[in-house]
Structures are given as structure tokens and as C-alpha cells.
Short mmCIF file of C-alpha atoms and ligand atoms in Angstrom, two decimals:
data_model
loop_
_atom_site.label_atom_id
_atom_site.label_comp_id
_atom_site.label_asym_id
_atom_site.label_seq_id
_atom_site.Cartn_x
_atom_site.Cartn_y
_atom_site.Cartn_z
CA UNK A 1 31.49 3.70 -2.26
CA UNK A 2 28.06 5.04 -2.35
CA UNK A 3 25.62 3.36 -0.03
CA UNK A 4 21.88 3.79 -1.27
CA UNK A 5 19.64 2.32 0.97
CA UNK A 6 16.07 1.05 0.23
CA UNK A 7 14.41 4.08 1.86
CA UNK A 8 15.96 7.44 3.58
CA UNK A 9 13.53 8.49 6.06
CA UNK A 10 16.47 10.59 7.76
CA UNK A 11 16.63 12.81 4.53
CA UNK A 12 13.09 13.37 4.99
CA UNK A 13 13.58 14.18 8.32
CA UNK A 14 16.29 16.84 8.11
CA UNK A 15 14.28 18.46 5.56
CA UNK A 16 11.31 19.10 7.48
CA UNK A 17 12.93 19.19 11.11
CA UNK A 18 11.53 22.42 12.50
CA UNK A 19 8.18 21.79 11.44
CA UNK A 20 8.12 18.42 13.10
CA UNK A 21 9.71 18.99 16.21
CA UNK A 22 7.51 21.79 16.81
CA UNK A 23 4.77 19.95 16.20
CA UNK A 24 5.97 17.05 18.64
CA UNK A 25 6.65 19.85 21.00
CA UNK A 26 3.23 20.93 20.93
CA UNK A 27 1.72 17.85 21.65
CA UNK A 28 4.16 17.38 24.48
CA UNK A 29 2.42 20.79 25.72
CA UNK A 30 -0.78 19.95 25.43
CA UNK A 31 -0.05 16.53 26.60
CA UNK A 32 -2.78 15.38 24.20
CA UNK A 33 -1.54 11.92 23.65
CA UNK A 34 -4.75 9.88 22.37
CA UNK A 35 -7.45 11.53 20.60
CA UNK A 36 -8.08 15.24 21.10
CA UNK A 37 -7.65 18.25 18.82
CA UNK A 38 -4.26 16.94 16.75
CA UNK A 39 -6.21 13.39 16.06
CA UNK A 40 -9.34 15.68 14.91
CA UNK A 41 -7.50 18.22 12.96
CA UNK A 42 -5.76 15.47 11.13
CA UNK A 43 -8.89 13.53 10.48
CA UNK A 44 -10.36 16.78 9.00
CA UNK A 45 -7.10 17.65 6.74
CA UNK A 46 -6.94 13.90 5.21
CA UNK A 47 -10.85 13.83 4.60
CA UNK A 48 -10.51 16.93 3.06
CA UNK A 49 -7.79 16.62 0.61
CA UNK A 50 -9.69 13.34 -0.37
CA UNK A 51 -12.94 15.13 -0.65
CA UNK A 52 -14.78 12.82 1.49
CA UNK A 53 -17.26 13.06 4.06
CA UNK A 54 -15.46 10.64 6.94
CA UNK A 55 -12.24 10.22 7.99
CA UNK A 56 -11.36 7.38 11.08
CA UNK A 57 -8.13 7.13 11.95
CA UNK A 58 -6.75 4.15 13.73
CA UNK A 59 -3.83 1.99 14.85
CA UNK A 60 -2.29 0.92 11.79
CA UNK A 61 -3.21 -0.49 8.16
CA UNK A 62 -4.04 -3.75 9.00
CA UNK A 63 -7.18 -2.87 11.45
CA UNK A 64 -8.01 -0.23 8.64
CA UNK A 65 -8.97 -2.84 6.62
CA UNK A 66 -10.26 -5.17 9.84
CA UNK A 67 -12.70 -2.29 10.81
CA UNK A 68 -13.78 -1.82 7.39
CA UNK A 69 -14.84 -5.37 7.04
CA UNK A 70 -16.69 -5.64 10.65
CA UNK A 71 -18.67 -2.40 9.83
CA UNK A 72 -19.72 -3.53 6.52
CA UNK A 73 -20.93 -6.74 8.20
CA UNK A 74 -18.69 -9.24 7.19
CA UNK A 75 -18.09 -12.24 9.22
CA UNK A 76 -18.06 -16.22 9.74
CA UNK A 77 -19.04 -18.32 6.68
CA UNK A 78 -18.16 -15.10 4.59
CA UNK A 79 -15.81 -14.90 1.99
CA UNK A 80 -13.92 -11.63 0.71
CA UNK A 81 -12.10 -11.44 -2.42
CA UNK A 82 -8.78 -10.12 -2.84
CA UNK A 83 -5.30 -9.77 -5.10
CA UNK A 84 -2.80 -12.91 -4.92
CA UNK A 85 0.17 -10.60 -4.74
CA UNK A 86 -0.31 -8.25 -1.88
CA UNK A 87 0.83 -7.49 1.69
CA UNK A 88 -0.62 -10.61 4.17
CA UNK A 89 -2.31 -7.73 6.28
CA UNK A 90 -4.94 -7.63 3.79
CA UNK A 91 -5.80 -11.39 3.95
CA UNK A 92 -5.25 -11.25 7.60
CA UNK A 93 -7.55 -8.73 8.27
CA UNK A 94 -10.30 -11.03 6.09
CA UNK A 95 -9.43 -14.02 8.33
CA UNK A 96 -9.58 -12.10 11.67
CA UNK A 97 -13.08 -11.08 10.75
CA UNK A 98 -13.84 -15.40 10.43
CA UNK A 99 -14.58 -14.75 6.88
CA UNK A 100 -12.31 -16.81 4.33
CA UNK A 101 -9.63 -15.15 1.80
CA UNK A 102 -10.31 -15.88 -1.55
CA UNK A 103 -7.50 -15.02 -4.04
CA UNK A 104 -7.54 -13.93 -7.67
CA UNK A 105 -4.33 -14.14 -10.03
CA UNK A 106 -3.02 -10.49 -10.94
CA UNK A 107 -2.78 -8.98 -14.49
CA UNK A 108 0.35 -7.44 -15.76
CA UNK A 109 0.26 -4.28 -13.35
CA UNK A 110 0.34 -6.47 -10.32
CA UNK A 111 -3.01 -6.05 -9.47
CA UNK A 112 -6.37 -7.96 -8.89
CA UNK A 113 -7.16 -9.06 -12.71
CA UNK A 114 -10.67 -7.92 -13.41
CA UNK A 115 -11.03 -10.94 -16.25
CA UNK A 116 -10.51 -13.41 -13.37
CA UNK A 117 -12.61 -11.63 -10.77
CA UNK A 118 -16.03 -12.99 -11.56
CA UNK A 119 -15.35 -16.95 -11.63
CA UNK A 120 -14.21 -16.48 -7.76
CA UNK A 121 -17.52 -15.17 -6.87
CA UNK A 122 -20.03 -17.43 -5.15
CA UNK A 123 -23.13 -17.01 -2.93
CA UNK A 124 -20.81 -16.61 0.22
CA UNK A 125 -18.74 -13.70 -1.29
CA UNK A 126 -19.51 -10.13 0.69
CA UNK A 127 -16.99 -7.98 -0.49
CA UNK A 128 -13.79 -7.11 -2.70
CA UNK A 129 -10.85 -5.58 -1.43
CA UNK A 130 -8.53 -4.52 -4.99
CA UNK A 131 -4.97 -3.67 -3.52
CA UNK A 132 -3.32 -0.48 -5.19
CA UNK A 133 -0.03 -2.23 -5.31
CA UNK A 134 3.24 -0.31 -5.62
CA UNK A 135 1.21 2.62 -5.47
CA UNK A 136 -0.69 2.63 -8.95
CA UNK A 137 -4.35 1.98 -9.15
CA UNK A 138 -5.49 -1.54 -9.66
CA UNK A 139 -8.20 -1.71 -12.77
CA UNK A 140 -11.04 0.12 -10.92
CA UNK A 141 -13.34 0.91 -13.29
CA UNK A 142 -13.71 -2.95 -14.46
CA UNK A 143 -13.43 -4.27 -10.86
CA UNK A 144 -15.91 -1.88 -9.63
CA UNK A 145 -18.48 -2.91 -12.50
CA UNK A 146 -18.23 -6.94 -11.29
CA UNK A 147 -18.98 -5.29 -7.95
CA UNK A 148 -21.95 -3.33 -8.83
CA UNK A 149 -23.30 -6.07 -11.01
CA UNK A 150 -22.58 -8.49 -8.06
CA UNK A 151 -24.06 -6.16 -5.24
CA UNK A 152 -20.74 -6.28 -3.70
CA UNK A 153 -19.11 -3.71 -1.73
CA UNK A 154 -15.90 -2.52 -2.68
CA UNK A 155 -12.98 -1.86 -0.13
CA UNK A 156 -10.15 -0.38 -1.40
CA UNK A 157 -6.74 -1.12 0.09
CA UNK A 158 -5.11 2.30 -0.08
CA UNK A 159 -1.87 1.48 2.14
CA UNK A 160 0.62 1.74 -0.71
CA UNK A 161 -1.42 4.21 -3.01
CA UNK A 162 -1.93 7.74 -1.08
CA UNK A 163 -3.29 10.17 -3.48
CA UNK A 164 -2.95 8.24 -6.54
CA UNK A 165 -5.66 8.84 -9.21
CA UNK A 166 -7.63 6.73 -11.43
CA UNK A 167 -8.99 8.67 -14.55
CA UNK A 168 -8.47 11.75 -12.14
CA UNK A 169 -10.33 10.51 -9.41
CA UNK A 170 -8.57 9.36 -6.07
CA UNK A 171 -7.91 5.56 -5.13
CA UNK A 172 -9.97 5.05 -1.93
CA UNK A 173 -13.20 7.15 -3.28
CA UNK A 174 -14.45 4.50 -5.82
CA UNK A 175 -16.28 2.10 -3.35
CA UNK A 176 -17.80 1.91 0.08
CA UNK A 177 -14.11 2.92 2.11
CA UNK A 178 -10.86 3.39 1.15
CA UNK A 179 -7.79 1.91 4.07
CA UNK A 180 -4.62 3.50 4.61
CA UNK A 181 -1.68 2.62 6.55
CA UNK A 182 0.97 5.18 7.79
CA UNK A 183 3.52 2.99 8.72
CA UNK A 184 6.97 4.98 8.53
CA UNK A 185 8.17 3.77 5.11
CA UNK A 186 4.94 4.01 3.35
CA UNK A 187 4.62 7.41 1.04
CA UNK A 188 2.63 9.37 3.90
CA UNK A 189 4.32 7.60 6.88
CA UNK A 190 4.12 8.49 10.42
CA UNK A 191 6.79 7.98 13.11
CA UNK A 192 5.39 5.07 14.32
CA UNK A 193 2.27 3.15 13.31
CA UNK A 194 -1.10 4.44 11.94
CA UNK A 195 -3.78 3.69 9.79
CA UNK A 196 -7.02 5.36 8.85
CA UNK A 197 -10.47 4.65 6.85
CA UNK A 198 -12.09 7.38 4.62
CA UNK A 199 -15.66 6.86 3.40
CA UNK A 200 -18.77 8.97 2.12
CA UNK A 201 -21.25 6.45 3.78
CA UNK A 202 -22.24 8.08 7.32
CA UNK A 203 -23.83 4.80 8.74
CA UNK A 204 -20.70 2.75 7.86
CA UNK A 205 -18.29 5.42 9.17
CA UNK A 206 -20.71 5.49 12.42
CA UNK A 207 -19.95 1.73 12.60
CA UNK A 208 -16.28 1.88 11.76
CA UNK A 209 -15.49 4.49 14.62
CA UNK A 210 -17.67 2.71 16.99
CA UNK A 211 -16.08 -0.62 16.23
CA UNK A 212 -12.24 0.98 16.57
CA UNK A 213 -13.40 2.58 20.12
CA UNK A 214 -14.42 -0.38 22.41
CA UNK A 215 -17.98 -0.23 20.76
CA UNK A 216 -18.42 3.10 22.14
CA UNK A 217 -19.78 6.63 21.18
CA UNK A 218 -19.89 7.97 24.87
CA UNK A 219 -17.35 7.09 27.22
CA UNK A 220 -18.14 3.73 29.38
CA UNK A 221 -21.60 3.53 27.38
CA UNK A 222 -20.72 0.43 25.12
CA UNK A 223 -23.03 -0.45 22.47
CA UNK A 224 -21.26 -3.28 21.07
CA UNK A 225 -17.75 -5.33 21.89
CA UNK A 226 -15.50 -3.31 19.52
CA UNK A 227 -11.89 -3.19 19.77
CA UNK A 228 -9.07 -0.29 20.91
CA UNK A 229 -7.53 0.98 17.78
CA UNK A 230 -6.22 4.51 18.21
CA UNK A 231 -4.02 7.09 16.19
CA UNK A 232 -1.88 8.73 18.80
CA UNK A 233 -1.67 12.60 18.75
CA UNK A 234 2.17 12.42 18.50
CA UNK A 235 1.79 10.81 15.04
CA UNK A 236 -1.49 13.07 13.98
CA UNK A 237 0.50 15.89 14.30
CA UNK A 238 3.48 14.91 12.71
CA UNK A 239 1.03 13.58 9.63
CA UNK A 240 -0.82 16.86 9.49
CA UNK A 241 2.92 18.07 8.84
CA UNK A 242 3.63 15.66 6.31
CA UNK A 243 0.61 15.78 4.42
CA UNK A 244 1.58 19.49 3.16
CA UNK A 245 4.20 17.60 1.13
CA UNK A 246 2.86 14.48 0.18
CA UNK A 247 2.13 16.01 -3.52
CA UNK A 248 5.59 16.95 -3.89
CA UNK A 249 7.02 13.83 -2.63
CA UNK A 250 4.87 11.66 -4.78
CA UNK A 251 5.71 13.87 -7.77
CA UNK A 252 9.51 13.32 -6.92
CA UNK A 253 8.85 9.76 -7.03
CA UNK A 254 7.32 9.67 -10.02
CA UNK A 255 10.12 11.73 -11.79
CA UNK A 256 12.69 9.34 -10.14
CA UNK A 257 10.80 6.29 -11.62
CA UNK A 258 10.31 7.96 -15.07
CA UNK A 259 14.30 8.42 -15.24
CA UNK A 260 14.81 4.94 -14.12
CA UNK A 261 12.81 3.77 -16.67
CA UNK A 262 14.40 5.67 -19.36
CA UNK A 263 17.81 4.98 -18.24
CA UNK A 264 17.37 0.96 -18.04
CA UNK A 265 15.15 0.81 -21.11
CA UNK A 266 18.23 -0.61 -22.97
CA UNK A 267 18.78 -3.46 -21.02
CA UNK A 268 16.74 -6.04 -22.47
CA UNK A 269 16.84 -8.60 -19.10
CA UNK A 270 14.78 -5.99 -17.22
CA UNK A 271 11.32 -5.42 -17.50
CA UNK A 272 10.46 -1.92 -16.15
CA UNK A 273 7.24 -0.65 -14.19
CA UNK A 274 4.18 0.05 -16.42
CA UNK A 275 1.94 2.67 -16.12
CA UNK A 276 -1.77 1.97 -16.46
CA UNK A 277 -3.10 4.15 -18.79
CA UNK A 278 -5.16 6.92 -17.20
CA UNK A 279 -3.64 6.44 -13.82
CA UNK A 280 -1.00 8.26 -11.75
CA UNK A 281 1.61 6.07 -10.03
CA UNK A 282 3.05 7.31 -6.98
CA UNK A 283 5.58 4.59 -6.86
CA UNK A 284 5.49 3.55 -3.25
CA UNK A 285 7.41 0.81 -4.66
CA UNK A 286 9.75 0.77 -7.86
CA UNK A 287 9.25 -3.22 -8.99
CA UNK A 288 11.34 -4.44 -11.95
CA UNK A 289 11.22 -7.82 -13.47
CA UNK A 290 14.41 -10.32 -14.20
CA UNK A 291 15.65 -13.60 -14.75
CA UNK A 292 18.63 -14.70 -12.09
CA UNK A 293 17.22 -12.25 -9.29
CA UNK A 294 19.53 -13.73 -6.47
CA UNK A 295 22.80 -12.85 -8.60
CA UNK A 296 21.49 -9.46 -9.12
CA UNK A 297 20.67 -8.75 -5.52
CA UNK A 298 24.15 -10.10 -4.37
CA UNK A 299 25.92 -7.80 -6.86
CA UNK A 300 23.80 -4.65 -5.90
CA UNK A 301 24.34 -5.34 -2.14
CA UNK A 302 28.14 -5.78 -2.76
CA UNK A 303 27.83 -2.13 -4.91
CA UNK A 304 26.10 -0.61 -2.11
CA UNK A 305 22.62 -0.44 -3.23
CA UNK A 306 19.91 -2.25 -1.08
CA UNK A 307 17.03 -3.86 -2.82
CA UNK A 308 13.97 -5.74 -1.24
CA UNK A 309 11.14 -8.26 -2.66
CA UNK A 310 7.41 -7.44 -2.43
CA UNK A 311 6.99 -10.23 -1.99
CA UNK A 312 9.00 -13.06 -2.08
CA UNK A 313 5.56 -15.58 -2.22
CA UNK A 314 2.20 -14.38 -3.67
CA UNK A 315 0.04 -15.31 -0.73
CA UNK A 316 -1.85 -18.44 -2.20
CA UNK A 317 1.93 -19.91 -1.82
CA UNK A 318 2.91 -18.16 1.87
CA UNK A 319 3.52 -20.56 4.14
CA UNK A 320 0.69 -19.25 6.03
CA UNK A 321 -1.72 -20.43 3.26
CA UNK A 322 -0.42 -23.97 2.53
CA UNK A 323 -3.64 -25.34 3.99
CA UNK A 324 -5.31 -24.08 1.07
CA UNK A 325 -3.55 -26.22 -1.14
CA UNK A 326 -3.19 -23.99 -3.95
CA UNK A 327 -1.25 -25.07 -7.00
CA UNK A 328 0.99 -22.83 -9.47
CA UNK A 329 -1.60 -23.12 -12.42
CA UNK A 330 -4.28 -21.85 -10.03
CA UNK A 331 -2.27 -18.48 -10.02
CA UNK A 332 -0.04 -18.81 -12.93
CA UNK A 333 0.90 -15.18 -13.25
CA UNK A 334 1.57 -14.45 -9.63
CA UNK A 335 3.48 -17.62 -9.41
CA UNK A 336 5.76 -16.96 -12.29
CA UNK A 337 6.14 -13.40 -10.77
CA UNK A 338 7.14 -14.25 -7.45
CA UNK A 339 10.54 -15.39 -8.66
CA UNK A 340 11.41 -12.27 -10.79
CA UNK A 341 10.38 -9.27 -8.95
CA UNK A 342 12.74 -6.81 -7.21
CA UNK A 343 12.08 -3.59 -5.78
CA UNK A 344 14.62 -0.87 -6.45
CA UNK A 345 15.54 1.99 -3.98
CA UNK A 346 12.60 4.60 -4.39
CA UNK A 347 12.12 7.58 -2.13
CA UNK A 348 11.79 11.24 -2.62
CA UNK A 349 15.24 12.53 -1.65
CA UNK A 350 17.18 9.98 -4.04
CA UNK A 351 19.37 12.16 -6.20
CA UNK A 352 20.37 12.34 -9.77
CA UNK A 353 23.72 10.75 -8.71
CA UNK A 354 22.41 7.96 -6.91
CA UNK A 355 19.85 6.85 -9.81
CA UNK A 356 22.66 7.09 -12.42
CA UNK A 357 24.87 4.95 -10.11
CA UNK A 358 21.98 2.36 -9.58
CA UNK A 359 21.54 3.03 -13.61
CA UNK A 360 25.27 2.21 -13.87
CA UNK A 361 25.66 -0.97 -11.78
CA UNK A 362 22.91 -2.87 -13.30
CA UNK A 363 24.47 -1.97 -17.00
CA UNK A 364 27.65 -3.38 -15.50
CA UNK A 365 25.89 -6.33 -14.25
CA UNK A 366 24.31 -7.36 -17.45
CA UNK A 367 26.99 -6.39 -20.05
CA UNK A 368 29.63 -8.25 -18.21
CA UNK A 369 26.84 -11.35 -18.39
CA UNK A 370 25.77 -10.88 -22.15
C1 LIG B 1 -1.04 -3.50 0.97
C2 LIG B 1 -0.86 -3.53 2.36
N1 LIG B 1 -1.94 -3.54 2.98
C3 LIG B 1 -2.26 -3.26 4.54
C4 LIG B 1 -0.99 -3.20 4.96
C5 LIG B 1 -0.90 -2.60 6.61
O1 LIG B 1 -0.70 -2.03 7.25
P1 LIG B 1 -0.01 -1.84 8.54
O2 LIG B 1 1.31 -2.16 8.18
O3 LIG B 1 0.20 -0.37 8.99
O4 LIG B 1 -0.75 -2.48 9.23
C6 LIG B 1 0.43 -3.04 4.45
C7 LIG B 1 1.42 -2.21 5.04
O5 LIG B 1 2.51 -2.78 4.82
C8 LIG B 1 0.12 -2.82 3.07
O6 LIG B 1 1.37 -2.58 2.29
#
């Protein structure tokens, strides 16, 4: 029986092994473990590929959001708006600054609904964080228009959207800053934790770099209290190698997703992912919606197909936010979808046979039940 993992990092490593091994060996030879030329080279390459002035690397994608919020001056008493369906890192980073996360229900593409954004803005609102969930851009034009009208900085959470575009422009370049995670399973993943912030704002960049590095630009001269959040040399060297392949990998995911959408289109119970007009979707996650999710999960598992749920609770209903006492009718779309969403395997190295096997298994499950 085939065994289709949810992601296949081993295949990817095998496909670029000589380059990765050489990059790791160089870092070891140079003992450039923290900071130094490998981190600088990656920051330059990443900023260059995004066409922005600054890339500030850090320890992970959660810190990237936290550092950005601190650099934007967010703190206790403030409110920061984000989407109801995102990974908890987004709202954790908001709370970490002392501000309060305010959730907005989602649209049909699983993103912060621009129609429901304005009603959440209060005099305490100090920033908005759209999340480009699953690998495609949120409604950036409309969200940005609301932010601009209210003079609010927009910080894009691009942890799942490396190089996805909205009307031809890369996500992460629309607002004050874009934040990234290089967690191994991400489209651009390190071999450990890593994160980055991109921006064109010189002053913001200076403050972000300062805060991420113990508040110091010069060693032992601490202008403010900061934190220690660094990308290490090994991860930077690995990411520099992988950066050369990201466009091809993103394209491969997109082709796999189109193929799955086509193969599954005759199963009425399955709602396949839709692509927002004018956007490129990099399919970090291939998320379908179905009734009776648990039975399908068990069936696919028995067929050797791994699945996942992103995420079992929309954040307003997560135990961590029970104290906010949100009701289903506060976030009707996110509430309805949280029990229906299911993520199927998705990675560049998926083969035609694997895609067909996934499709055949889903067809068998539903044909037996009709
Ligand atoms: C949407 C989103 N934001 C933020 C993060 C946080 O990234 P990290 O795990 O690198 O801290 C993730 C990672 O899973 C994510 O998916």
C-alpha cells in the first residue's frame, strides 16, 4: 500500500543534497555559527528577491511578528486586528506586546474578511495583520484601503505565503512590513527554526534590528532592552541554497493543486480550494471542505494517506481565548468551517501516481457512501 506523508522533507533534501551538504560544511569550516557572512548573504538575497530595502532575520516567524509590532510601537492598551482563522503565533505575538488581539471573521478564501474589518476598528486599534493563509494572498487591496483610511500600519503575516503575489506584487511588500517563518515544513523551510522581516521603511528596520539584538547596534552598547532573536549561520546557508529553488517548488505545488482540483471536481461533497482572482497561490496547504470529516480522515489513514487540520479551532474558539467568551455567531464563517476543513498532502515532490492515488481514494470513499 502506498504511504503518502503530509510533507516529504526527505525527498527534497535528497534532490539538493550535494549543495546543502557543501553549504553546511562551509559554515562549519568558517565556524560562522551566529551572525556573520552567511546570515548577511541570505538577508541580501532575500531582500533582493523581494525587491525591498531591508531584510532582518530572526529566530522564528512568531518573533518576526512580535519584533515588527514592537518596532511599530505597539504595546499595552493597544488593539491589533487579525484574522479569526490563523495559527496562534499571530495572536500570541500581539498579546506578547501587551496589546489585545481582535479577531475578524474570514471570507471564502479563508482570510480576514475586508467587509468586516472596519467595524472592529476602535480608537485603541494600532495595527492590522492580514494572514496570507494556506499560501494565497488575503484581499490586500481592500484591507490596505481600510488601513490607509484609518492611518493604521499593516503588517502582513507571510509565514505561509513566500513569494505569492497579489496583482503581480509580492505579499509582504504592501504594508509597513512582511513577516516570514522558515519552519522546516514551510514552502521555504530551514533545517530548524528561522524567521525574517522585510520592509522598505528605514526607521522601522533600524528599530526592528535593534530590538531583536538586545537593543544594541554596537556590541555591549544597549540603547533599549530588547530580546535575543537570531537566525543562525547554518540555517542561513541552507536557506540561501533553497532560495534558488523556491520558484520551481512553488510552481510544482500549484500544478499539483490544479490537478487535484480537476480530479476531485466531480465529487459533489468536496469543496476544493478556490484561487482569488489576480493572485498567485503557492499552496502551502491544500485545504478542502467536506462534511463528516472524521470518517474521511480515518479512511484516508487506512489507505496510507496522511492528512492534517489547519486549524481544529478558529482562534476565537480555542481554549486559549475562552476568556474572551466569543460565541459562534460572532464568527459564523470561521465557526462553520472549523469542523469541515481538511488539509491533504501537498509538497513539490508529490508524484502523478500519488496525486491519482489520493484522488482514487477519495472517489472510492464517496462512491461507497452515495
Ligand atoms: C500563519 C503563521 N504565522 C506565524 C507562524 C509562526 O512561525 P514560527 O513557527 O516560525 O514561529 C506560523 C508558523 O507555523 C504560521 O503558520
